[in-house]
mmCIF file of C-alpha atoms in Angstrom:
data_model
loop_
_atom_site.group_PDB
_atom_site.id
_atom_site.type_symbol
_atom_site.label_atom_id
_atom_site.label_comp_id
_atom_site.label_asym_id
_atom_site.label_seq_id
_atom_site.Cartn_x
_atom_site.Cartn_y
_atom_site.Cartn_z
ATOM 1 C CA MET A 1 33.437 41.142 -12.409
ATOM 2 C CA ASP A 2 34.125 39.378 -9.152
ATOM 3 C CA THR A 3 37.120 40.043 -6.900
ATOM 4 C CA GLU A 4 39.112 37.077 -8.183
ATOM 5 C CA ALA A 5 38.748 38.225 -11.796
ATOM 6 C CA GLN A 6 39.821 41.758 -10.802
ATOM 7 C CA ARG A 7 43.093 40.383 -9.397
ATOM 8 C CA ARG A 8 44.107 39.272 -12.910
ATOM 9 C CA PHE A 9 44.541 42.922 -13.976
ATOM 10 C CA PRO A 10 47.254 45.368 -12.884
ATOM 11 C CA ALA A 11 46.040 47.354 -9.870
ATOM 12 C CA ASP A 12 46.113 50.726 -11.661
ATOM 13 C CA LEU A 13 44.275 49.511 -14.784
ATOM 14 C CA LEU A 14 40.726 49.008 -13.466
ATOM 15 C CA PHE A 15 38.585 51.696 -11.900
ATOM 16 C CA THR A 16 36.669 50.247 -8.994
ATOM 17 C CA SER A 17 34.582 52.002 -6.385
ATOM 18 C CA SER A 18 36.064 52.570 -2.960
ATOM 19 C CA SER A 19 33.042 50.795 -1.472
ATOM 20 C CA GLY A 20 33.791 47.619 -3.434
ATOM 21 C CA GLU A 21 30.419 47.845 -5.193
ATOM 22 C CA LEU A 22 30.012 45.230 -7.941
ATOM 23 C CA TRP A 23 27.860 45.629 -11.041
ATOM 24 C CA ARG A 24 26.108 42.964 -13.070
ATOM 25 C CA MET A 25 25.796 43.234 -16.859
ATOM 26 C CA VAL A 26 22.542 42.158 -18.497
ATOM 27 C CA ARG A 27 22.350 41.756 -22.283
ATOM 28 C CA ILE A 28 19.259 43.350 -23.799
ATOM 29 C CA GLY A 29 17.615 41.130 -26.407
ATOM 30 C CA GLY A 30 18.878 37.964 -28.020
ATOM 31 C CA GLN A 31 20.009 39.633 -31.230
ATOM 32 C CA PRO A 32 21.332 43.059 -32.246
ATOM 33 C CA LEU A 33 18.729 45.821 -31.984
ATOM 34 C CA GLY A 34 17.866 47.784 -35.118
ATOM 35 C CA TYR A 35 17.699 51.539 -35.536
ATOM 36 C CA ASP A 36 13.913 51.329 -35.811
ATOM 37 C CA ASP A 37 13.580 49.690 -32.365
ATOM 38 C CA CYS A 38 12.417 52.722 -30.390
ATOM 39 C CA GLY A 39 11.926 53.137 -26.664
ATOM 40 C CA ILE A 40 14.161 50.258 -25.557
ATOM 41 C CA VAL A 41 16.188 52.357 -23.105
ATOM 42 C CA ALA A 42 13.016 53.889 -21.647
ATOM 43 C CA GLN A 43 11.446 50.455 -21.182
ATOM 44 C CA ILE A 44 14.544 49.262 -19.314
ATOM 45 C CA SER A 45 15.323 52.376 -17.297
ATOM 46 C CA ARG A 46 11.810 53.365 -16.148
ATOM 47 C CA PRO A 47 11.195 50.329 -13.869
ATOM 48 C CA LEU A 48 14.740 50.581 -12.508
ATOM 49 C CA ALA A 49 14.333 54.297 -11.758
ATOM 50 C CA ASP A 50 10.914 53.705 -10.195
ATOM 51 C CA SER A 51 12.566 51.146 -7.890
ATOM 52 C CA ASP A 52 15.421 53.575 -7.078
ATOM 53 C CA ILE A 53 18.018 51.314 -8.732
ATOM 54 C CA SER A 54 21.022 52.939 -10.390
ATOM 55 C CA ALA A 55 21.842 51.736 -13.875
ATOM 56 C CA TYR A 56 24.171 52.288 -16.801
ATOM 57 C CA TYR A 57 23.090 51.568 -20.351
ATOM 58 C CA ILE A 58 25.713 50.622 -22.929
ATOM 59 C CA SER A 59 24.967 50.361 -26.615
ATOM 60 C CA THR A 60 27.495 48.707 -28.909
ATOM 61 C CA PHE A 61 27.400 47.850 -32.586
ATOM 62 C CA SER A 62 26.322 44.278 -31.882
ATOM 63 C CA PHE A 63 24.348 44.362 -28.622
ATOM 64 C CA ASP A 64 22.951 46.595 -25.905
ATOM 65 C CA HIS A 65 23.599 46.014 -22.216
ATOM 66 C CA THR A 66 22.525 47.497 -18.925
ATOM 67 C CA LEU A 67 24.591 47.389 -15.754
ATOM 68 C CA VAL A 68 22.941 47.360 -12.342
ATOM 69 C CA PRO A 69 24.449 47.090 -8.851
ATOM 70 C CA ASP A 70 24.833 43.391 -8.022
ATOM 71 C CA GLU A 71 23.007 43.611 -4.697
ATOM 72 C CA ASP A 72 19.894 45.098 -6.352
ATOM 73 C CA ILE A 73 19.168 42.072 -8.574
#
């Protein structure tokens, strides 16, 4: 979320880093992943970890996403 989008929310509602670090969300796959799809997180996180890039992985009912610092893309 860029700075302009952040201004649309009340100041005490969003948690942002004191450094102003921005994160980019990347959707994993073009359709929902099934329970039998194994190793997806490992396939995403291994190259990021090997490149010393921090990441968050979010799995929802419909889609999976990973968040990486914007400057690392």
